[in-house]
């Protein structure tokens, strides 16, 4: 006979455990946290919302708006559970018109991350800042400078829930989910301006201006091909108290994966039943295996229960089947009324090869990456005609220049290049990192880069390349970061060095970086001078290792003397040197050898990566330099040479230095195939396909 177990002791859970369990239901990933904060900003009447993320929102997730702000007296309880300004009694749920209402968003976030809130109301003379952990203030709220509105910074998300953090996807995948959330709210709230970008990058992943239309934002986010094929639908069922406004694609447009944007009472939700119903309508009009694009905004006041899901991703409303059937009929009627406007394109183009076989136009490759070009025989890049020609110099050094206000400026001048005798590196950590690079290489991207044909520069950070019959838009900045990281690993301990024309004081460089808002310095971190001295002492103590491994030479007085040569005919963006010096002391993991080399290489590759506005700063610095050297001379000639020549030089460097290095040296990681670094714009065979259904 089985022995019955003793009844377990029922006891109350600790409040911290309860709160973290609740937080795990509301905040499942960074995109959920951002969704809650965007809704708070919209509830506050914001007309401009800026989002900045780092490592897919896991390291940092920041949102800033120009809404009504938070009063100082409310800052003490703003991160406690069930504190809200939108709900007073349970009956208010039936007519709730705001996004948030339970008061759980900020509370949940603060229990799984470090939260800093800076807010200012229109009538306040200054802003107030508070730091929160587990729903409580770490210290009293402090006054500070700030614009009207609220800035919320979430750092180290899920730092105390390691299992949840490990279960999340890669930072690139989490970032794509964040892009998806911001894009959908930007389209629905077209009157509000949205900006989303990664920390430290100038190019935004999402940018929509305030006061635009939904069609304009769809064009910005999803492309003009969708925007030009949209049908507008307005539908109302009075007996069900339901109104629907929609923008759906017509029969001329289709995609492999459905894009379904559903807002019910302005809430971004999902409905599998409604999705299937609409897909069944389009099956008659679209090729098999393809799907439409549709944005639906349903309004049904007093018939919706919004409190059925912790993340508010689902809602329940009365007469759901009747509402779905009504929407389905409205979309089908709209498609039927426009079916006679379908467009088809056809073109016949046949060629004959030497063997007599027919060669169709969509099989013809217009260019070949192996063909020889005339400029390959030139010893230097072509420059604009002027009295002073500038070109990429392998013998280039960094020099400090004192401005009128005593600021530290940086520019490039010829100097002596030193190269050590090559030695063999047998460090286990370096060999392991090299192996990781090779194992993580994407064979398809590697083949594409090895055989690509450079088409031209779009911007400093973007370029067009062709591979066989496909045209790609390539993010030069991102690929160059991986290129220089790999060069650091494979040339470890064998770098040449640029000798600095004048010693660059690390203290001054660190002070310049701390004055930059991207450094993240706050008064809580202590005086800037103390932090700068710490950077000097720290790097000076590691001077021997930095010189031996990375060709970064630092003297006993704390001056930077050399920079490593990672790629011939290429010098880094000098404007990033102050932040690089600061991050060496604060962001590199010096305790572990492998982690140290990895993080150091990432910071160094970030300094050397191709980025926007580098050459405009270079031109500006040389204009000032030439105006001093040519006093009383022909100023017009000097200005012409400075403004024209460098503009040609950076394009020459990208085409003849960076992309040839991509072709021969870069082993592109698999992440580049997932983070929009390489986008296919056109495929010649697809341009010749004709889709037609009877």
XYZ file of C-alpha atoms in Angstrom:
694
model
C 0.000 0.000 0.000
C 1.410 3.385 -1.077
C 2.301 5.819 1.692
C 0.527 9.133 1.426
C 2.888 12.120 1.473
C 2.614 14.679 4.218
C 0.740 17.816 3.146
C 3.086 20.619 2.136
C 3.351 23.783 4.155
C 1.624 26.702 2.447
C 3.361 29.990 3.052
C 3.500 33.461 1.591
C 6.113 34.110 -1.058
C 8.600 36.864 -0.463
C 7.476 40.143 -2.024
C 10.588 40.326 -4.247
C 9.841 36.846 -5.631
C 6.214 37.820 -6.301
C 7.246 40.977 -8.117
C 9.834 39.203 -10.277
C 7.328 36.510 -11.248
C 4.872 39.231 -12.259
C 7.609 41.096 -14.120
C 8.471 37.977 -16.100
C 4.881 37.798 -17.357
C 4.760 41.421 -18.516
C 8.359 41.862 -19.766
C 9.270 38.825 -21.831
C 11.972 40.450 -23.966
C 13.369 43.955 -24.720
C 10.692 44.592 -27.349
C 7.972 44.148 -24.697
C 9.636 46.666 -22.408
C 9.936 49.167 -25.249
C 6.289 48.664 -26.247
C 5.163 49.549 -22.722
C 7.354 52.654 -22.628
C 6.190 53.824 -26.069
C 2.589 53.528 -24.916
C 3.381 55.601 -21.827
C 4.931 58.286 -24.050
C 1.875 58.336 -26.316
C -0.421 58.578 -23.288
C 1.625 61.595 -22.174
C 0.825 63.396 -25.442
C 4.306 63.151 -26.962
C 4.772 64.338 -30.545
C 8.367 63.162 -30.850
C 9.782 59.873 -29.514
C 13.456 58.904 -29.782
C 14.641 55.364 -29.002
C 18.290 54.338 -28.570
C 19.343 50.705 -28.031
C 22.545 48.826 -27.366
C 23.050 45.088 -27.943
C 19.439 44.526 -28.914
C 18.170 46.359 -25.825
C 19.803 43.944 -23.383
C 22.639 46.285 -22.455
C 20.677 49.526 -22.787
C 17.206 50.587 -23.878
C 16.466 54.318 -23.785
C 13.350 56.253 -24.790
C 12.957 60.017 -24.737
C 9.766 61.971 -25.448
C 8.452 65.517 -25.281
C 5.242 64.653 -23.462
C 3.716 66.085 -20.299
C 6.361 64.559 -18.015
C 6.129 63.236 -14.441
C 5.693 65.474 -11.420
C 8.434 65.466 -8.807
C 6.086 64.259 -6.047
C 5.070 61.270 -8.212
C 8.659 60.202 -8.884
C 8.848 58.335 -5.571
C 6.121 55.805 -6.470
C 6.238 55.799 -10.266
C 7.972 52.377 -10.342
C 5.802 50.717 -7.689
C 3.186 48.190 -8.783
C -0.399 49.296 -9.412
C 0.388 53.022 -9.382
C -1.423 54.692 -12.287
C -3.045 57.982 -13.261
C -5.466 56.366 -15.726
C -7.676 54.123 -13.620
C -9.489 54.735 -10.334
C -12.195 52.064 -10.132
C -12.777 48.719 -11.833
C -15.681 50.004 -13.920
C -13.295 52.387 -15.688
C -11.888 49.385 -17.594
C -15.006 49.322 -19.761
C -14.284 52.775 -21.195
C -10.500 52.912 -20.905
C -9.030 54.920 -23.803
C -5.347 55.031 -22.821
C -2.687 52.420 -23.590
C -1.556 51.824 -20.025
C -3.850 51.477 -17.064
C -2.599 48.842 -14.588
C 0.575 50.565 -13.446
C 2.728 47.472 -13.976
C 5.005 48.480 -16.879
C 7.692 50.520 -15.117
C 7.359 48.403 -11.978
C 7.984 45.193 -13.926
C 10.942 46.696 -15.788
C 12.538 47.968 -12.572
C 12.422 44.458 -11.056
C 14.506 42.971 -13.891
C 16.745 45.921 -14.817
C 18.343 49.132 -13.581
C 16.033 52.032 -14.423
C 16.853 55.750 -14.544
C 14.049 58.269 -15.116
C 14.636 61.936 -15.937
C 11.465 64.001 -16.307
C 10.302 67.583 -16.432
C 6.770 68.961 -16.528
C 5.990 72.139 -18.547
C 5.558 74.265 -15.432
C 8.692 72.992 -13.654
C 11.884 75.081 -13.681
C 14.152 72.027 -13.984
C 14.023 68.299 -14.495
C 14.308 65.626 -11.792
C 16.160 62.333 -11.974
C 15.617 59.124 -10.038
C 17.284 55.704 -10.149
C 15.204 52.618 -9.382
C 15.762 48.988 -8.449
C 12.981 46.540 -7.540
C 10.437 49.341 -7.763
C 12.159 51.532 -5.167
C 14.286 54.643 -5.400
C 17.974 54.049 -4.710
C 18.346 57.578 -3.361
C 16.218 60.734 -3.209
C 15.194 62.357 -6.463
C 17.718 64.977 -7.615
C 17.186 68.113 -9.729
C 19.036 68.253 -13.044
C 18.960 69.877 -16.459
C 16.472 68.490 -18.940
C 13.883 69.285 -21.587
C 10.148 69.054 -21.058
C 9.158 65.409 -21.277
C 10.548 62.135 -19.973
C 13.667 60.088 -20.606
C 13.728 56.493 -19.351
C 16.962 54.490 -19.501
C 16.795 50.723 -18.904
C 20.181 49.058 -18.415
C 21.254 45.410 -18.009
C 17.823 43.932 -18.705
C 17.316 40.539 -16.972
C 20.611 40.899 -15.079
C 18.986 39.113 -12.111
C 17.145 36.527 -14.238
C 20.040 34.741 -15.997
C 17.843 31.936 -17.316
C 15.582 34.384 -19.148
C 18.568 36.263 -20.564
C 20.181 33.078 -21.904
C 16.896 31.981 -23.483
C 16.679 35.137 -25.607
C 17.865 35.256 -29.194
C 20.975 37.035 -30.409
C 21.208 40.834 -30.025
C 20.598 41.147 -33.764
C 17.360 39.166 -33.489
C 16.200 41.188 -30.477
C 17.026 44.410 -32.335
C 14.912 43.305 -35.296
C 11.961 42.784 -32.926
C 12.479 46.283 -31.554
C 12.521 47.664 -35.116
C 9.251 45.838 -35.729
C 7.552 47.381 -32.664
C 8.728 50.928 -33.402
C 7.770 50.616 -37.084
C 4.227 49.506 -36.279
C 3.604 52.278 -33.747
C 5.141 54.835 -36.123
C 2.724 53.803 -38.884
C -0.337 53.841 -36.640
C 0.597 57.126 -34.918
C 1.590 59.031 -38.045
C 1.254 62.418 -36.308
C 4.099 61.463 -33.930
C 7.722 61.490 -35.043
C 9.673 58.301 -34.241
C 13.432 57.710 -34.357
C 15.201 54.414 -33.580
C 18.941 53.918 -33.779
C 21.730 51.902 -32.231
C 23.928 53.658 -29.694
C 26.959 55.205 -31.341
C 25.581 54.988 -34.884
C 24.489 58.056 -36.796
C 22.165 56.253 -39.196
C 18.680 55.538 -37.823
C 17.011 52.166 -38.403
C 13.594 53.851 -38.266
C 12.928 57.550 -38.782
C 9.493 59.046 -39.447
C 8.791 62.788 -39.305
C 5.957 64.176 -37.158
C 2.794 65.168 -38.970
C 3.188 62.634 -41.785
C 0.514 60.304 -43.143
C 0.194 56.563 -42.644
C 0.929 55.964 -46.331
C 4.117 58.038 -46.053
C 5.286 56.025 -43.049
C 4.466 52.728 -44.765
C 6.602 53.901 -47.681
C 9.422 54.812 -45.282
C 9.327 51.532 -43.348
C 8.319 48.931 -45.935
C 9.237 50.602 -49.217
C 7.583 52.352 -52.129
C 6.564 49.080 -53.808
C 3.978 48.498 -51.072
C 2.878 52.106 -50.688
C 1.945 52.503 -54.358
C -0.321 49.428 -54.302
C -2.438 50.235 -51.228
C -6.224 50.381 -51.133
C -8.016 52.446 -48.478
C -11.050 50.883 -46.805
C -13.586 52.483 -44.460
C -16.211 50.179 -43.038
C -18.832 50.516 -40.287
C -21.317 48.123 -38.702
C -23.661 50.282 -36.632
C -25.552 47.464 -34.950
C -22.259 46.073 -33.602
C -20.813 49.539 -32.828
C -17.754 48.735 -34.932
C -15.769 51.045 -37.221
C -12.834 49.902 -39.323
C -10.265 51.860 -41.329
C -7.682 49.943 -43.306
C -4.886 50.111 -45.862
C -4.528 46.805 -47.726
C -2.468 45.794 -50.752
C -4.249 45.180 -54.042
C -3.921 42.172 -56.339
C -0.815 43.615 -58.032
C 1.330 43.169 -54.921
C 2.344 40.057 -52.984
C 5.119 38.914 -50.665
C 6.405 35.624 -49.306
C 5.613 36.518 -45.691
C 2.435 38.242 -44.611
C 2.667 41.664 -42.937
C -0.327 42.069 -40.624
C -0.748 45.225 -38.548
C -3.849 45.132 -36.348
C -4.857 47.860 -33.923
C -8.043 47.480 -31.884
C -8.951 50.664 -30.044
C -5.424 51.884 -30.904
C -3.799 48.844 -29.232
C -1.282 46.794 -31.208
C -2.649 43.237 -30.940
C -2.775 40.009 -32.900
C -5.702 37.871 -34.016
C -5.010 34.571 -35.746
C -8.713 34.192 -36.633
C -8.822 37.550 -38.430
C -5.484 36.839 -40.141
C -6.734 33.508 -41.545
C -10.003 35.078 -42.682
C -8.246 37.798 -44.689
C -5.662 35.380 -46.141
C -8.519 33.229 -47.432
C -9.855 36.245 -49.351
C -6.513 36.889 -51.075
C -6.037 33.234 -52.094
C -8.250 33.938 -55.107
C -6.105 36.861 -56.298
C -2.462 36.108 -55.399
C -0.049 33.405 -56.610
C 0.206 30.331 -54.426
C 2.540 30.730 -51.456
C 2.364 34.533 -51.414
C 0.608 36.877 -49.003
C -0.681 40.461 -48.801
C 0.103 43.505 -46.679
C -2.675 44.933 -44.537
C -3.075 47.531 -41.817
C -6.392 47.423 -39.981
C -7.586 49.847 -37.312
C -10.724 48.679 -35.562
C -12.713 50.838 -33.154
C -15.373 49.249 -30.964
C -15.923 51.249 -27.748
C -17.414 49.590 -24.643
C -17.254 46.129 -26.237
C -13.638 45.214 -25.510
C -11.987 43.499 -22.546
C -8.369 44.726 -22.591
C -7.308 42.983 -19.380
C -6.956 39.406 -20.667
C -3.210 39.179 -21.310
C -0.241 40.366 -19.197
C 1.437 42.034 -22.193
C -1.917 43.317 -23.589
C -1.079 41.478 -26.811
C -4.585 40.027 -26.959
C -8.009 41.551 -26.382
C -11.492 40.045 -26.313
C -14.542 41.800 -27.704
C -18.201 40.970 -28.111
C -19.560 39.415 -31.325
C -16.043 38.550 -32.493
C -17.166 36.139 -35.239
C -19.632 38.628 -36.696
C -17.028 41.409 -36.672
C -14.440 39.229 -38.463
C -16.981 38.141 -41.099
C -17.965 41.761 -41.698
C -14.327 42.869 -42.172
C -13.697 39.936 -44.497
C -16.644 40.922 -46.692
C -15.528 44.570 -46.816
C -12.014 43.647 -48.007
C -13.345 41.209 -50.626
C -15.742 43.845 -51.985
C -12.881 46.349 -52.285
C -10.683 43.870 -54.162
C -13.504 42.975 -56.548
C -14.099 46.632 -57.363
C -10.430 47.132 -58.342
C -9.642 43.791 -60.014
C -9.784 45.349 -63.493
C -6.737 47.533 -62.735
C -4.197 44.745 -62.447
C -0.890 45.390 -64.252
C 1.452 42.954 -65.974
C 4.849 43.573 -67.576
C 6.406 41.407 -70.279
C 9.577 41.696 -72.342
C 11.244 39.310 -74.782
C 14.994 39.511 -75.236
C 16.977 36.591 -76.696
C 20.709 36.330 -77.470
C 22.750 33.498 -78.972
C 25.998 32.174 -77.507
C 29.023 31.028 -79.524
C 27.804 27.434 -79.193
C 24.436 28.288 -80.704
C 22.491 28.064 -77.435
C 19.926 30.755 -76.682
C 20.982 33.165 -73.953
C 18.063 35.037 -72.419
C 18.350 38.547 -71.006
C 17.695 37.452 -67.444
C 20.717 35.123 -67.657
C 23.151 37.795 -68.791
C 25.715 39.082 -66.297
C 26.459 42.707 -67.072
C 29.845 42.893 -65.307
C 32.561 40.533 -64.172
C 34.545 41.043 -60.947
C 37.665 39.591 -62.619
C 37.855 42.054 -65.508
C 40.733 44.525 -65.501
C 40.074 48.253 -65.212
C 42.300 51.086 -66.373
C 42.606 52.673 -62.915
C 44.265 49.490 -61.627
C 47.461 50.713 -63.321
C 47.387 54.105 -61.620
C 49.843 54.579 -58.760
C 47.548 56.897 -56.820
C 43.855 57.811 -56.693
C 42.447 60.334 -59.184
C 41.869 63.733 -57.594
C 40.199 66.972 -58.590
C 42.334 69.441 -60.485
C 43.718 71.944 -58.015
C 46.945 73.474 -56.792
C 47.081 71.089 -53.833
C 46.320 67.374 -54.354
C 45.483 65.061 -51.459
C 45.527 61.263 -51.557
C 45.408 58.348 -49.084
C 48.879 58.070 -47.570
C 50.284 54.879 -46.059
C 52.720 57.108 -44.175
C 50.176 59.039 -42.132
C 50.302 60.071 -38.491
C 48.047 61.657 -35.921
C 48.924 65.099 -34.613
C 47.428 67.420 -32.014
C 46.642 71.007 -32.911
C 45.715 73.684 -30.400
C 42.641 75.701 -31.364
C 41.900 79.279 -30.428
C 39.980 78.148 -27.385
C 42.654 75.679 -26.288
C 40.670 72.613 -27.452
C 42.534 69.566 -28.677
C 42.114 69.065 -32.429
C 43.295 66.043 -34.449
C 44.425 65.804 -38.072
C 46.674 63.738 -40.390
C 50.186 64.647 -41.595
C 52.966 62.594 -43.252
C 55.277 60.851 -40.845
C 57.538 57.825 -40.624
C 55.966 54.340 -40.712
C 57.581 51.618 -38.638
C 57.065 47.872 -39.197
C 58.359 45.171 -36.840
C 59.717 41.788 -37.842
C 56.861 39.268 -38.034
C 56.686 36.746 -35.206
C 54.574 33.650 -34.634
C 51.748 33.928 -32.076
C 50.924 30.763 -30.136
C 48.591 32.164 -27.457
C 45.729 29.707 -26.908
C 43.193 32.526 -26.612
C 44.157 34.064 -29.972
C 44.141 30.685 -31.718
C 40.700 30.001 -30.236
C 39.353 33.374 -31.410
C 40.683 32.766 -34.906
C 38.962 29.401 -34.964
C 35.679 31.020 -33.883
C 35.950 33.479 -36.775
C 36.424 30.649 -39.266
C 33.634 28.484 -37.834
C 31.193 31.406 -37.772
C 31.912 32.423 -41.374
C 28.959 32.505 -43.770
C 30.004 30.663 -46.972
C 27.385 32.344 -49.169
C 28.355 35.879 -48.121
C 32.032 34.998 -48.434
C 31.522 33.870 -52.015
C 29.501 36.991 -52.806
C 32.187 39.324 -51.426
C 35.013 37.390 -53.094
C 33.383 37.662 -56.540
C 31.542 40.979 -56.174
C 31.797 43.902 -58.561
C 31.925 47.327 -56.939
C 29.248 49.620 -58.407
C 29.567 52.843 -56.422
C 29.256 54.672 -53.098
C 25.849 55.763 -51.855
C 27.187 57.401 -48.682
C 30.320 56.946 -46.605
C 28.572 54.021 -44.864
C 26.637 52.467 -47.767
C 27.725 51.168 -51.172
C 26.275 49.224 -54.097
C 27.880 45.990 -55.324
C 26.874 43.440 -57.927
C 27.281 39.682 -57.682
C 26.349 37.794 -60.824
C 22.821 38.991 -61.676
C 21.996 40.487 -58.269
C 22.442 44.022 -56.965
C 23.155 44.512 -53.245
C 23.204 47.461 -50.855
C 26.107 46.855 -48.451
C 26.650 48.556 -45.089
C 30.335 49.432 -45.387
C 30.524 50.533 -41.744
C 29.354 47.208 -40.301
C 31.449 45.068 -42.631
C 34.538 47.168 -41.995
C 34.150 46.631 -38.227
C 34.294 42.875 -38.781
C 37.173 43.304 -41.232
C 39.355 45.226 -38.777
C 38.409 42.874 -35.918
C 39.639 39.925 -37.975
C 42.792 41.781 -39.063
C 43.549 42.395 -35.385
C 43.198 38.699 -34.600
C 45.244 37.410 -37.537
C 47.992 40.075 -37.327
C 48.049 40.013 -33.524
C 51.419 41.181 -32.207
C 52.697 42.009 -35.704
C 51.218 45.407 -36.460
C 53.128 48.221 -38.033
C 52.716 51.550 -36.323
C 52.021 55.148 -37.205
C 54.341 57.396 -35.244
C 52.540 60.422 -33.814
C 54.078 63.737 -34.858
C 53.417 65.071 -31.357
C 52.644 63.111 -28.163
C 48.889 63.136 -27.495
C 48.108 63.515 -23.739
C 45.690 60.773 -22.701
C 44.301 63.070 -19.986
C 43.129 65.617 -22.556
C 41.691 62.908 -24.805
C 39.761 61.423 -21.877
C 38.419 64.869 -20.915
C 37.221 65.426 -24.487
C 35.417 62.071 -24.373
C 33.790 62.774 -21.008
C 32.468 66.081 -22.355
C 30.640 64.085 -25.025
C 27.141 62.988 -24.003
C 27.742 59.560 -25.601
C 30.213 58.786 -22.811
C 27.319 58.347 -20.387
C 29.040 60.409 -17.686
C 26.799 61.749 -14.911
C 27.703 63.677 -11.730
C 27.091 60.458 -9.791
C 30.225 59.018 -11.447
C 32.417 61.643 -9.786
C 34.493 64.573 -11.128
C 35.620 64.288 -14.736
C 39.198 65.143 -13.799
C 39.389 62.171 -11.417
C 38.043 59.815 -14.078
C 40.501 61.179 -16.652
C 43.413 60.654 -14.254
C 42.183 57.110 -13.634
C 42.233 56.473 -17.408
C 45.817 57.785 -17.623
C 47.043 55.701 -14.675
C 45.240 52.582 -15.857
C 46.519 52.673 -19.439
C 50.017 53.643 -18.330
C 50.117 50.577 -16.080
C 49.317 48.406 -19.130
C 51.677 50.251 -21.481
C 54.066 47.336 -21.959
C 51.319 44.932 -23.033
C 49.650 47.520 -25.299
C 52.911 48.195 -27.119
C 53.881 44.536 -27.446
C 50.530 43.205 -28.662
C 48.806 46.184 -30.322
C 51.595 48.676 -31.263
C 49.988 51.281 -29.003
C 52.912 53.032 -27.345
C 52.351 55.115 -24.186
C 55.172 56.940 -22.416
C 55.583 57.339 -18.657
C 54.058 60.836 -18.780
C 50.757 59.400 -20.069
C 51.091 60.418 -23.721
C 49.933 58.320 -26.652
C 52.799 58.005 -29.157
C 51.710 55.514 -31.833
C 48.712 53.855 -33.488
C 48.732 50.428 -35.180
C 48.612 49.960 -38.963
C 45.758 47.533 -39.620
C 45.374 48.046 -43.373
C 47.737 49.691 -45.865
C 46.579 52.988 -47.398
C 43.997 53.443 -44.647
C 43.960 55.605 -41.519
C 41.182 55.601 -38.898
C 38.603 58.298 -38.161
C 40.577 60.574 -35.882
C 37.478 62.132 -34.362
C 36.840 58.844 -32.529
C 40.218 58.768 -30.758
C 39.098 60.446 -27.472
C 36.182 58.032 -26.998
C 38.454 55.110 -27.911
C 40.949 56.037 -25.187
C 38.163 56.371 -22.597
C 36.551 53.046 -23.544
C 39.880 51.205 -23.335
C 39.902 51.842 -19.603
C 36.153 51.406 -18.964
C 34.767 48.867 -21.447
C 37.588 46.350 -21.959
C 37.478 43.253 -19.746
C 41.057 43.160 -18.467
C 40.596 40.333 -15.930
C 40.370 37.484 -18.480
C 42.887 37.054 -21.302
C 40.440 35.916 -23.985
C 37.771 38.439 -22.997
C 40.424 41.145 -22.864
C 41.610 40.481 -26.414
C 38.026 40.199 -27.680
C 36.738 43.427 -26.145
C 39.936 45.318 -26.976
C 39.719 44.227 -30.612
C 36.080 45.351 -30.780
C 36.941 48.816 -29.473
C 39.915 49.146 -31.831
C 37.886 47.931 -34.823
C 35.165 50.432 -33.952
C 37.760 53.226 -34.099
C 39.021 52.088 -37.514
C 35.619 51.322 -39.076
C 34.419 53.451 -41.983
C 31.786 55.863 -40.735
C 29.757 58.854 -41.859
C 30.929 62.490 -41.587
C 34.561 61.473 -41.074
C 35.846 63.256 -44.141
C 33.738 66.383 -43.660
C 35.523 66.874 -40.335
C 38.837 66.177 -42.087
C 38.120 68.875 -44.672
C 37.052 71.380 -42.005
C 40.274 70.881 -40.027
C 42.416 71.355 -43.147
C 40.556 74.518 -44.113
C 41.569 76.037 -40.786
C 45.136 74.767 -41.223
C 45.443 76.203 -44.742
C 43.972 79.568 -43.765
C 46.858 79.985 -41.297
C 49.552 78.833 -43.738
C 48.290 80.855 -46.711
C 47.760 84.243 -45.077
C 48.138 86.907 -47.729
C 48.135 84.288 -50.510
C 45.497 82.970 -52.863
C 42.795 81.856 -50.407
C 40.465 80.812 -53.203
C 42.936 78.251 -54.542
C 43.506 76.771 -51.079
C 39.783 76.438 -50.404
C 39.188 74.745 -53.725
C 41.826 72.130 -53.148
C 40.604 71.302 -49.671
C 36.948 71.018 -50.616
C 37.357 68.952 -53.764
C 40.281 66.646 -53.215
C 39.269 64.877 -49.970
C 35.761 64.284 -51.362
C 37.342 62.223 -54.145
C 39.797 60.620 -51.749
C 37.257 58.956 -49.444
C 35.400 57.449 -52.387
C 38.692 56.182 -53.804
C 39.599 54.705 -50.422
C 36.271 52.885 -50.096
C 36.449 51.473 -53.638
C 40.172 50.693 -53.909
C 41.142 49.904 -50.302
C 38.141 48.778 -48.249
C 36.214 46.677 -50.771
C 39.306 44.894 -52.176
C 40.058 43.995 -48.546
C 36.505 42.634 -48.205
C 37.169 40.520 -51.305
C 40.439 38.962 -50.109
C 40.544 39.221 -46.302
C 37.050 39.282 -44.782
C 35.348 36.120 -43.551
C 31.824 37.532 -43.021
C 30.061 36.178 -39.925
C 26.606 34.648 -40.137
C 25.072 37.585 -38.261
C 25.600 39.817 -41.318
C 22.991 37.785 -43.185
C 20.391 38.616 -40.516
C 20.958 42.281 -39.554
C 20.311 44.008 -42.932
C 24.035 44.639 -43.492
C 23.699 43.131 -46.977
C 20.363 43.836 -48.671
C 19.408 42.494 -52.081
C 17.853 45.323 -54.091
C 17.256 43.604 -57.406
C 17.654 40.272 -59.149
C 17.729 40.292 -62.938
C 15.838 36.980 -63.389
C 13.042 38.210 -61.100
C 12.710 41.398 -63.134
C 11.795 39.290 -66.152
C 9.231 37.068 -64.432
C 5.588 37.521 -65.375
C 2.898 36.631 -62.847
C -0.576 36.172 -64.252
C -3.610 34.256 -63.005
C -6.762 33.536 -64.949
